[in-house]
Short mmCIF file of C-alpha atoms in Angstrom, two decimals:
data_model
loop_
_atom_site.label_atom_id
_atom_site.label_comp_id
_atom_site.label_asym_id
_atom_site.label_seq_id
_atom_site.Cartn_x
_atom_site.Cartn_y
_atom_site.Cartn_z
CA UNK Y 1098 -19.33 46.76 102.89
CA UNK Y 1099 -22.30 45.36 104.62
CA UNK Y 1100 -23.81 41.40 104.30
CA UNK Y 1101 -22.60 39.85 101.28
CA UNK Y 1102 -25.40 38.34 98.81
CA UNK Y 1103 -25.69 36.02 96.55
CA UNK Y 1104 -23.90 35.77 93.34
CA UNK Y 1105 -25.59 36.72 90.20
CA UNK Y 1106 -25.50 33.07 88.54
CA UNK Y 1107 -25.64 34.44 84.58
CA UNK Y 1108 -27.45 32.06 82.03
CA UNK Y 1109 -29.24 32.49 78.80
CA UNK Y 1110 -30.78 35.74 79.52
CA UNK Y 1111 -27.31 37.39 81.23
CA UNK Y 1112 -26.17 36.62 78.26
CA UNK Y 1113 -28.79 38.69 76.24
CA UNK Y 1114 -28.57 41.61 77.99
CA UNK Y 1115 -24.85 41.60 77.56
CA UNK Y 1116 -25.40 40.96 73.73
CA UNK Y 1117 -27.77 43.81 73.29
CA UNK Y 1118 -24.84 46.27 75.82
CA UNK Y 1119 -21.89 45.39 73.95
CA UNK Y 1120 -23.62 46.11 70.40
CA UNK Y 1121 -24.18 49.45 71.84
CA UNK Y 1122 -20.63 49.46 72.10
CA UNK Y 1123 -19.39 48.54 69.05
CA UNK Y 1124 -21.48 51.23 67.66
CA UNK Y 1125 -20.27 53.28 70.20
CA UNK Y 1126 -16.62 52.43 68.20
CA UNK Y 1127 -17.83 53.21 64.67
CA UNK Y 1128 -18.39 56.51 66.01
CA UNK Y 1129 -15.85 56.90 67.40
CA UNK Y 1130 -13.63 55.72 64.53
CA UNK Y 1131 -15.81 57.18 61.89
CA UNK Y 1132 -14.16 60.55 61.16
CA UNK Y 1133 -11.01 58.32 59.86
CA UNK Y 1134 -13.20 57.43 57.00
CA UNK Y 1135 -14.71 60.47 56.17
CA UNK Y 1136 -11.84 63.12 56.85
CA UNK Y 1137 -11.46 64.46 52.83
CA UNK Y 1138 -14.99 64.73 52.66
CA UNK Y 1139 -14.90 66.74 56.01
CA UNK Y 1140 -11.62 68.77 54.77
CA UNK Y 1141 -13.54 69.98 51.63
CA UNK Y 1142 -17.13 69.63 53.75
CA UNK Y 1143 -16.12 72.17 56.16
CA UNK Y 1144 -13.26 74.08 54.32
CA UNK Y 1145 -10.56 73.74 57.03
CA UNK Y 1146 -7.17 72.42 56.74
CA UNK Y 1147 -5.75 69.34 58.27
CA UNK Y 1148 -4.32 70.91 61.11
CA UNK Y 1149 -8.44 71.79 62.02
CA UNK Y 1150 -9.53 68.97 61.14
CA UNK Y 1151 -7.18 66.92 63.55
CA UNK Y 1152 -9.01 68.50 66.33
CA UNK Y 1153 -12.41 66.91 65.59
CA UNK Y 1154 -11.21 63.45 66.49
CA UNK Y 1155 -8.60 64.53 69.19
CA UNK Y 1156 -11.51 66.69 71.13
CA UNK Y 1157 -13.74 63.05 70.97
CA UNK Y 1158 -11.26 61.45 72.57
CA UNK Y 1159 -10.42 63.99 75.35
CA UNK Y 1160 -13.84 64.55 75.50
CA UNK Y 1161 -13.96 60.55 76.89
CA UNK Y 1162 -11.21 60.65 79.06
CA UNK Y 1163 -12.32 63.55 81.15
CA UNK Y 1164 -15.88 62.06 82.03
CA UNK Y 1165 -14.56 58.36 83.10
CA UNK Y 1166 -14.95 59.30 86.17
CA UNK Y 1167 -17.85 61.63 85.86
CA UNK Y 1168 -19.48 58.83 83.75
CA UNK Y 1169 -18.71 55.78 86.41
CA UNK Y 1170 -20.20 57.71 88.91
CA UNK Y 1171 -23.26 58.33 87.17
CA UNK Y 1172 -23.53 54.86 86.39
CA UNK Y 1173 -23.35 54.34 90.07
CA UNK Y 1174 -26.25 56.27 91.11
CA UNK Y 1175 -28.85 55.51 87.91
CA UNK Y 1176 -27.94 52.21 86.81
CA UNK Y 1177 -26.22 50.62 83.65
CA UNK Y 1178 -29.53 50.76 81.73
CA UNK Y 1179 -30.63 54.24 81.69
CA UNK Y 1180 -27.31 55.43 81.67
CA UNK Y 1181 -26.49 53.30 79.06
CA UNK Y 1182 -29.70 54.65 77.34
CA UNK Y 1183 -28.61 58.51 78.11
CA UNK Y 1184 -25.48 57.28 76.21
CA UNK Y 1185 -26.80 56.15 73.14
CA UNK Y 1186 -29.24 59.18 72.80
CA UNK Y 1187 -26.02 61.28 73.56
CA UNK Y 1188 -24.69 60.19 70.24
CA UNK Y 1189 -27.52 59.72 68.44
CA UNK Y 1190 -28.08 63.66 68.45
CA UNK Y 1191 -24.02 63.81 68.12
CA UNK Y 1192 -24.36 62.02 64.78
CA UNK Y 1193 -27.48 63.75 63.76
CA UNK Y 1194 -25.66 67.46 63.78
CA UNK Y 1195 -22.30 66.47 62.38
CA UNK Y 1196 -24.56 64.94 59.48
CA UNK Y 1197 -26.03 68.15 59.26
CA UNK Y 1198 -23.50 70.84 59.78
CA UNK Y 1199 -22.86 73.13 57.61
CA UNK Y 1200 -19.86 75.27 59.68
CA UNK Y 1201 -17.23 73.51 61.67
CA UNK Y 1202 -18.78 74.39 64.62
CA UNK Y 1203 -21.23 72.53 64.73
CA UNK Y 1204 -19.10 69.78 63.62
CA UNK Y 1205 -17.47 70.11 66.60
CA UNK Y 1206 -20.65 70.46 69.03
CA UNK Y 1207 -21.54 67.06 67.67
CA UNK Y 1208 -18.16 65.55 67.82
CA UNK Y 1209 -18.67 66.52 71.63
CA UNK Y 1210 -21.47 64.53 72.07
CA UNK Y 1211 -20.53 61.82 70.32
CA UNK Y 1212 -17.61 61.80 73.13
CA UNK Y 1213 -20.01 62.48 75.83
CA UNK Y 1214 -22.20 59.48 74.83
CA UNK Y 1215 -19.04 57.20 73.94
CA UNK Y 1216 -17.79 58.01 77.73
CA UNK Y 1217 -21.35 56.43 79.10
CA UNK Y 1218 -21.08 52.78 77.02
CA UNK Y 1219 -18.10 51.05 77.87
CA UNK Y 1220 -18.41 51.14 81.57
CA UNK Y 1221 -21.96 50.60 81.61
CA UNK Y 1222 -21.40 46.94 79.66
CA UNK Y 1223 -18.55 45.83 81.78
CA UNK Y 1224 -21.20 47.08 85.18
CA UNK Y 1225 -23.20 44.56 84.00
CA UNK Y 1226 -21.36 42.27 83.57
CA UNK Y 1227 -20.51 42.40 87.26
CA UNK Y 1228 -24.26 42.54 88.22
CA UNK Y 1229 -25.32 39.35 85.78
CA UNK Y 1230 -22.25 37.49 85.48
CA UNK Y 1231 -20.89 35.62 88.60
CA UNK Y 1232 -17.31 36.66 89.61
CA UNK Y 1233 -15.32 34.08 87.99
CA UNK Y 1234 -16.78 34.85 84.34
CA UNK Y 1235 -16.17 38.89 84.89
CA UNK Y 1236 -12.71 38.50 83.83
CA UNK Y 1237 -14.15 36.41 80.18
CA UNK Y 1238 -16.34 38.84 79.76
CA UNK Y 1239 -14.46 41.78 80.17
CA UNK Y 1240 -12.48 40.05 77.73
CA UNK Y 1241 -14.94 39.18 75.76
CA UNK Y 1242 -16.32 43.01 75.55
CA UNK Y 1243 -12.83 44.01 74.30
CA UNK Y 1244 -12.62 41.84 71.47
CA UNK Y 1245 -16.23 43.29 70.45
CA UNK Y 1246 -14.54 47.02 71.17
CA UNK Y 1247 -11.49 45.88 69.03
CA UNK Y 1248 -13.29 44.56 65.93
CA UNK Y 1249 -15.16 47.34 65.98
CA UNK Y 1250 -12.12 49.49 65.94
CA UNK Y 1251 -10.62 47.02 62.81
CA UNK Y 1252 -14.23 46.53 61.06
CA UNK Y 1253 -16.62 49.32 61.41
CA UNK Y 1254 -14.76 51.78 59.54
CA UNK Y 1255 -15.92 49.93 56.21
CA UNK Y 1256 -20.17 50.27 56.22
CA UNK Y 1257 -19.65 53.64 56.91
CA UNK Y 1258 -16.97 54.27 54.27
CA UNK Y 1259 -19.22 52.11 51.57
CA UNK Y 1260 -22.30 54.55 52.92
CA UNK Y 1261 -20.53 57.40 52.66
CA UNK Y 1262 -19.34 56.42 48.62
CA UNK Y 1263 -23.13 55.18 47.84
CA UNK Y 1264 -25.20 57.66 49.43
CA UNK Y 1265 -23.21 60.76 50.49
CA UNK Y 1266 -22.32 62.55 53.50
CA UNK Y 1267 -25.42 63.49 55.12
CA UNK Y 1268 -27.33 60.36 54.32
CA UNK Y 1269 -24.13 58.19 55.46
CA UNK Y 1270 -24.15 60.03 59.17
CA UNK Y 1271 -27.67 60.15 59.33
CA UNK Y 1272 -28.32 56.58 58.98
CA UNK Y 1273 -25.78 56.07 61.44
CA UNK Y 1274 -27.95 58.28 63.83
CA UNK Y 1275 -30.67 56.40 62.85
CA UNK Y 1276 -29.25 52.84 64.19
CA UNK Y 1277 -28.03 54.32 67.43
CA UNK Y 1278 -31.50 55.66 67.96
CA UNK Y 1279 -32.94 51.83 67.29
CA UNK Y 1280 -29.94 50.63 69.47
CA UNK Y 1281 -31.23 53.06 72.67
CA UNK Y 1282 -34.47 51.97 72.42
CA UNK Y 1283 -33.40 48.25 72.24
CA UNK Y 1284 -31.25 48.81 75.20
CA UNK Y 1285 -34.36 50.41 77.29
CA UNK Y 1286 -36.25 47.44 76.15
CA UNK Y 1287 -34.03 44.54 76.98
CA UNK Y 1288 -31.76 45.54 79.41
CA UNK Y 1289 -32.25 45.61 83.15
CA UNK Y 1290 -30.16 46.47 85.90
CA UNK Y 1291 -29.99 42.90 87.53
CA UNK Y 1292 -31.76 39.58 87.34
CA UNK Y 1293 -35.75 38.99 88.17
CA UNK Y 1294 -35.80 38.06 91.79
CA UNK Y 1295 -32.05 39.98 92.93
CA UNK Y 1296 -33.66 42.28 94.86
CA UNK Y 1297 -30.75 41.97 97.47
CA UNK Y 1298 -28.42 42.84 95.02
CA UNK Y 1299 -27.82 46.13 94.84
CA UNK Y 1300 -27.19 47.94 91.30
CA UNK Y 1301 -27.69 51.24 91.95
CA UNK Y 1302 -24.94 52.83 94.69
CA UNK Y 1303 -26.10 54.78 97.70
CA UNK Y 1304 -25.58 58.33 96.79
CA UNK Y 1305 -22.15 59.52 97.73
CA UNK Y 1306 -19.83 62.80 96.70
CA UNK Y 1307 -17.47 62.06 94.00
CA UNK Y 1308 -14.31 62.33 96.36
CA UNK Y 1309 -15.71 59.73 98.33
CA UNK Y 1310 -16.55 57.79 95.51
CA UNK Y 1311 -12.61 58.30 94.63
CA UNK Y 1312 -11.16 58.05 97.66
CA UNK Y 1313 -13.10 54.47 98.24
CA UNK Y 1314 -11.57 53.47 94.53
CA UNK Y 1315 -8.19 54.48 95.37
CA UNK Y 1316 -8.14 53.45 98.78
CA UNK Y 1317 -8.33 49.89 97.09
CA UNK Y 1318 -5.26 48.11 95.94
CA UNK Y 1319 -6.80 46.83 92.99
CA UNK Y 1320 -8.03 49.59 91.31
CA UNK Y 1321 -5.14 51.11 91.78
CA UNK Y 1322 -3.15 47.76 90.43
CA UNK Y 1323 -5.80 48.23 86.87
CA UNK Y 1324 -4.67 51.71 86.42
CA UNK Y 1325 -0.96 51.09 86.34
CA UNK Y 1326 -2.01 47.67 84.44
CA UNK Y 1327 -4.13 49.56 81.59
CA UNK Y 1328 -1.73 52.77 81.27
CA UNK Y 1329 1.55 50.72 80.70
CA UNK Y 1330 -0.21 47.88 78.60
CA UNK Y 1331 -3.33 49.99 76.72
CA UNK Y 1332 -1.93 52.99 75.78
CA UNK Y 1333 0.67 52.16 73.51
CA UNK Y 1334 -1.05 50.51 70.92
CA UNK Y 1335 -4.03 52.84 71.45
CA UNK Y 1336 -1.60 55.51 70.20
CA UNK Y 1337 -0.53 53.84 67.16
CA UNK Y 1338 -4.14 52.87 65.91
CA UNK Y 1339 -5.33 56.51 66.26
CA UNK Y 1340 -2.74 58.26 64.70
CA UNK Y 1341 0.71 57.35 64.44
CA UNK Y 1342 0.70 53.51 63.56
CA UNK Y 1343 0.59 53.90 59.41
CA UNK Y 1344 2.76 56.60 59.49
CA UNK Y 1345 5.76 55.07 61.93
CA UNK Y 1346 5.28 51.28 59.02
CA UNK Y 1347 5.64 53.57 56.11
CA UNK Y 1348 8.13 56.46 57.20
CA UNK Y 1349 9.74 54.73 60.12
CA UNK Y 1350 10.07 50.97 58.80
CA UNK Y 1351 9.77 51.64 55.30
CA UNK Y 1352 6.91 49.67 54.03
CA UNK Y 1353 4.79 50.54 51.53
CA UNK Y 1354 1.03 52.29 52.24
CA UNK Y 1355 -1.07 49.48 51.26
CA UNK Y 1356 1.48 46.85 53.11
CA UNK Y 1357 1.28 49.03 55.88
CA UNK Y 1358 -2.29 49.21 55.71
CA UNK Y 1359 -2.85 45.66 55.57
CA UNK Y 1360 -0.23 45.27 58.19
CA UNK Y 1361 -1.25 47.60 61.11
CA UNK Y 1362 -4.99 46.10 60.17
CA UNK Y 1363 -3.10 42.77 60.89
CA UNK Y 1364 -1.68 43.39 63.98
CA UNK Y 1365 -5.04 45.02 65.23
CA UNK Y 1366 -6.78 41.94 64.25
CA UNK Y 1367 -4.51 39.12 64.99
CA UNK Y 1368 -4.93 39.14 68.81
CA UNK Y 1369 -8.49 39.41 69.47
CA UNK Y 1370 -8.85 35.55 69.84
CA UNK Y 1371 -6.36 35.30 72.90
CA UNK Y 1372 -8.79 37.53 75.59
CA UNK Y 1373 -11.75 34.70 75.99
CA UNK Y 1374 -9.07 32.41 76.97
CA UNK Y 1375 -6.88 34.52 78.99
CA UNK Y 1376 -10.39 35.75 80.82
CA UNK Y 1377 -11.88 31.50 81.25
CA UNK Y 1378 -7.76 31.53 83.10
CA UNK Y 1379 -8.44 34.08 85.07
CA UNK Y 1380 -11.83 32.82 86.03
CA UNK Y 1381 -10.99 29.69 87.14
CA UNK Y 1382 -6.93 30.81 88.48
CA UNK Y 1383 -7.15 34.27 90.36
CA UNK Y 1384 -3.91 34.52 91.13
CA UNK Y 1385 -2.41 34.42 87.37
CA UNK Y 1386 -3.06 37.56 87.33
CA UNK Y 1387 -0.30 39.32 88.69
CA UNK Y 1388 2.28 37.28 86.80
CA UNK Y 1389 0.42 38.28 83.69
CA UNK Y 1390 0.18 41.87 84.15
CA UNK Y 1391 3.88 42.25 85.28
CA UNK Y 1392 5.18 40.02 81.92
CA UNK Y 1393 2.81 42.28 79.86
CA UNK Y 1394 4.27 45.29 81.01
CA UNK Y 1395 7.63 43.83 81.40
CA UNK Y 1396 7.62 42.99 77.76
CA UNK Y 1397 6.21 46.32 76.11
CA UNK Y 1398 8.75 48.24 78.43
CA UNK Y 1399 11.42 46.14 77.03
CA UNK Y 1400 9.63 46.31 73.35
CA UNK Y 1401 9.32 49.93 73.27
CA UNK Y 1402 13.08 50.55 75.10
CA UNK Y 1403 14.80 48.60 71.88
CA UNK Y 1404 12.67 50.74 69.58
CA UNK Y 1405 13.53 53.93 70.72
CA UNK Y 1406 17.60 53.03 71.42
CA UNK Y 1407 18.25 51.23 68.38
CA UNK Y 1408 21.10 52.84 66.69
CA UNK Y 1409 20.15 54.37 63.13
CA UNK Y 1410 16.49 53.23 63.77
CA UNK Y 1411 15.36 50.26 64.57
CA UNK Y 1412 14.77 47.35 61.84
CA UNK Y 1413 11.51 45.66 60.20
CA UNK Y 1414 10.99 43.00 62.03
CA UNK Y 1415 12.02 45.03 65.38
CA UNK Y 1416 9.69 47.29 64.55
CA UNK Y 1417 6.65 44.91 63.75
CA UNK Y 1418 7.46 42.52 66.87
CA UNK Y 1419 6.77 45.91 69.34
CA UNK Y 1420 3.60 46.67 67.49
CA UNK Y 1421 2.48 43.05 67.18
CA UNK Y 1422 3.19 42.53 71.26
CA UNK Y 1423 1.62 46.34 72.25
CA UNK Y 1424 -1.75 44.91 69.87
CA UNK Y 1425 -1.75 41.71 72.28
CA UNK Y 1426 -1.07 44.10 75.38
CA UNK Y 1427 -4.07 46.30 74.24
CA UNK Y 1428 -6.34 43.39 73.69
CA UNK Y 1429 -5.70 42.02 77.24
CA UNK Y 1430 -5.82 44.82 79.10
CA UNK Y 1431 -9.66 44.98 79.82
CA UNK Y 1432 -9.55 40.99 80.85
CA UNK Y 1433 -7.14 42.07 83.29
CA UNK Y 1434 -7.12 45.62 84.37
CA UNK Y 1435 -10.74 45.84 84.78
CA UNK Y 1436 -10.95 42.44 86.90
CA UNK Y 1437 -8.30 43.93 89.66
CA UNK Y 1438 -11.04 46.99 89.63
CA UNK Y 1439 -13.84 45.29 91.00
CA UNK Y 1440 -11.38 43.82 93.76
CA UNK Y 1441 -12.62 45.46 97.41
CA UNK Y 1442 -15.03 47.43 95.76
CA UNK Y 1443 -18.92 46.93 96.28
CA UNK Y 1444 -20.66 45.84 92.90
CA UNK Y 1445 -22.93 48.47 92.85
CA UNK Y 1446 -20.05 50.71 93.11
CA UNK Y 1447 -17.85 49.97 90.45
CA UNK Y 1448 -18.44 52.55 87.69
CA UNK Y 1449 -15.87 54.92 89.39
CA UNK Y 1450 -13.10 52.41 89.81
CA UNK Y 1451 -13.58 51.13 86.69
CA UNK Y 1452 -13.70 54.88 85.15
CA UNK Y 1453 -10.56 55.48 86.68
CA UNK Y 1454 -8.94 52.85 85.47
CA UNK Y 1455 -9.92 53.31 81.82
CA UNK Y 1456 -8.94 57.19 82.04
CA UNK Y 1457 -5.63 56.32 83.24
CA UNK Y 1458 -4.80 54.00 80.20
CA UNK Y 1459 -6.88 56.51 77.88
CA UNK Y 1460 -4.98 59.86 79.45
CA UNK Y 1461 -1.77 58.37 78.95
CA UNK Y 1462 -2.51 57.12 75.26
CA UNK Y 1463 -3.92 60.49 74.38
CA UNK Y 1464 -0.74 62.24 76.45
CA UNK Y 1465 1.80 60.92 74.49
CA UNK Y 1466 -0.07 61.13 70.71
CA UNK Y 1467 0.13 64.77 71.13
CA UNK Y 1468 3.62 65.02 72.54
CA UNK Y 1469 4.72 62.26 69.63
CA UNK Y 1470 3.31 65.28 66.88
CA UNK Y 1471 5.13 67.88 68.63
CA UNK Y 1472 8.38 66.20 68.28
CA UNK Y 1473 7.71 64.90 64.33
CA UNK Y 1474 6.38 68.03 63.81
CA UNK Y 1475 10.07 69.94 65.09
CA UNK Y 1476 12.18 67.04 63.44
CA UNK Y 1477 12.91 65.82 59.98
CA UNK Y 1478 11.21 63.40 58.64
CA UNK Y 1479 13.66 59.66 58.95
CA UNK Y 1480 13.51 56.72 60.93
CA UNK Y 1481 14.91 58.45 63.76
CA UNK Y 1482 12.39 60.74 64.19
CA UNK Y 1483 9.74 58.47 65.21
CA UNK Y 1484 12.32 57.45 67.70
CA UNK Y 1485 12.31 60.33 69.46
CA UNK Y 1486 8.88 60.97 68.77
CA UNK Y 1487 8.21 57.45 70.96
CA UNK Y 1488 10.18 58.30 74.05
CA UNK Y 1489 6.94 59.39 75.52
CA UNK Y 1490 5.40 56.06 75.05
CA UNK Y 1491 8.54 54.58 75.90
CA UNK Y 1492 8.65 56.75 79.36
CA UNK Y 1493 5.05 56.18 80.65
CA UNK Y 1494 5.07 51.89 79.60
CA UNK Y 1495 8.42 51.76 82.20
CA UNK Y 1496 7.18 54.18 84.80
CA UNK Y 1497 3.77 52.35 84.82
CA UNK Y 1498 4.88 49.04 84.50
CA UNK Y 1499 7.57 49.97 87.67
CA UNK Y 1500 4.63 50.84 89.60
CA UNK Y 1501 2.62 48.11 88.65
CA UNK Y 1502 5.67 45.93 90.11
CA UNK Y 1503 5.45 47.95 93.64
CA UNK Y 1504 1.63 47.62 93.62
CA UNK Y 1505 1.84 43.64 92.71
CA UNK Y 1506 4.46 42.57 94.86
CA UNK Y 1507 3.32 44.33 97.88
CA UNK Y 1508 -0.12 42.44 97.34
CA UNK Y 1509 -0.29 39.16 99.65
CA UNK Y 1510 -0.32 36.36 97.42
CA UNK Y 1511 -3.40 35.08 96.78
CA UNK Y 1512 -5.58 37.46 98.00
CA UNK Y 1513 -8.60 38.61 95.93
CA UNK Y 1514 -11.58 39.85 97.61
CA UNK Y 1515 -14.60 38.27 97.08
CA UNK Y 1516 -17.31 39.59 94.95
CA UNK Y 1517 -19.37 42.31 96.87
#
């Protein structure tokens, strides 16, 4: 990997540039979330039915797991700050034409972009972290960037939905636009790829293929310990916030809509605190981190087994206690997947391994909502539907958290390689 260099030693203005990043990507998750809000006026909007109009936020989110990599390798060769910039533009023009649609088409072209852009932010504000941030606060503020993700997710549904009541649908999406574009050019003005005076640290990767950029990830243990990490403790909670989580409260568990509402909103919410913590552990304790990872998995794979076996379908508070420990799994899993990514890969190298990673949680979230319709689509409705309808979720949490035990236990204890 060449002579090491000097760690990046963070500061007042690391943490700046990180503020400006990560409100990129909270924005980046009112898009993203945004359709939720809006999806009767896009059902009368567009005339379609709400089979269609299922699509527009399903393509977004396919549309973000098939550039991870794509996207970490461009962040490798231009930098976090223009890609980051490339990003915001991406769905500022996303926003601007489903504003202005007047055929589902178009909806869709702009729902593409929106995904395009989305697939540039997160990995660009977790890069820098790793290129301002010495290596014992990476794991805070990965942390730290996933609480910002996850309130964004729980809160920025509501200034869009009060925009959207007030001032209708094109004004609404438009001003959205309109604050992305802002954000961009904020971005370009305050972020930079590395500290005044790092000039031995690089931040932009020497140009290489994208299978060697893949091979180098995977040929890493701890990439490859963050993608078994993120798939068995991301994706199950992931799946219940965009789809199936109100449904499985009120026709699985019986509660009513609003208590359900309030509930899964709850649940979403209630966990953000524990990540700055768990990250300042990590920082200081290295080797925590395989003992956490295997009792996260350990515990959703047990969670998830009892929900799907339970005879008759299982209770209230069984039900609740699996959501309530996948929301703390999902909130962790950047503090912890992404800080085995950067281990044994150079810093200016990390957008692919950490790309991989977060298509591998992403993928298997995004696998298993579409196989959970399939089966509630074929089924009656009843407790035991949603069941069978979780078996997917159920499947992939045990099969990654088994490899994650192979991957962890085979790793020499103690061993984390330095920051490159």
């Amino acid at each position: 990997m060449g002579a090491r260099t000097a760690e990046p030693t963070g500061g007042a203005r690391a943490w700046i540039v990180w503020a400006v990043a990560v409100a990129g990507y909270f924005l980046a998750m009112l898009h993203r979330n945004g359709l939720g809000v809006a999806a009767l006026e896009a059902q009368a909007r567009f005339d379609v039915g709400p089979a269609l109009l299922s699509l527009l936020p399903m393509l977004q989110l396919l549309v973000y797991v098939i550039l991870q990599v794509p996207a970490g390798l461009l962040a490798d060769r231009l930098g976090p700050r223009f890609t980051l910039g490339i990003g915001m533009a991406a769905m500022t023009l996303g926003a601007g034409m489903f504003a202005l649609a007047p055929v589902v088409e178009l909806a869709v072209a702009g729902r593409f972009l929106i995904g395009l852009g989305d697939a540039l932010v997160f990995l660009n504000v977790i890069r820098l972290a790793a290129l301002w941030f010495p290596r014992s606060r990476y794991a805070l503020i990965s942390g730290l960037t996933g609480v910002v993700g996850g309130t964004g997710q729980v809160a920025s549904a509501a200034p869009l939905a009060w925009a959207l009541g007030g001032f209708g649908w094109e004004a609404a999406f438009l001003a959205t636009a309109g604050v992305t574009a802002l954000m961009a050019l904020l971005v370009l003005l305050v972020v930079r790829d590395r500290p005044a005076g790092a000039a031995g640290h690089a931040t932009i990767a020497a140009p290489i293929s994208l299978w060697a950029a893949l091979r180098e990830a995977l040929a890493a243990r701890g990439p490859r310990i963050g993608m078994a990490h993120h798939a068995a403790v991301m994706a199950p909670f992931t799946m219940m916030m965009v789809l199936w989580g109100f449904p499985f409260l009120v026709g699985g568990l019986g509660l009513p809509e609003s208590t359900a509402a309030v509930t899964l909103t709850a649940l979403a919410a209630g966990g953000l605190w524990v990540a700055p913590f768990v990250g300042v552990l990590i920082g200081r304790n290295p080797n925590v981190r395989g003992g956490l990872a295997l009792t996260l998995g350990t515990t959703l794979s047990a969670g998830w087994l009892l929900l799907v076996v339970w005879p008759g379908g299982a209770p209230l508070a069984v039900g609740v206690a699996v959501l309530a420990a996948s929301a703390i799994g999902q909130t962790l899993a950047p503090t912890v997947s992404f800080d085995f990514a950067r281990d044994g890969i150079p810093a200016s190298r990390t957008g692919v391994a950490s790309g991989l990673v977060n298509m591998s949680g992403f993928t298997t979230a995004v696998v298993c909502t579409v196989l959970a319709g399939a089966v509630l689509q074929a089924l009656p409705e009843g407790p035991t539907a949603f069941q069978l309808a979780f078996v997917p979720i159920c499947a992939t949490t045990v099969c990654a958290t088994t490899v994650l035990y192979v991957f962890i236990l085979r790793r020499p204890r103690g061993q984390r390689s330095p920051s490159s």
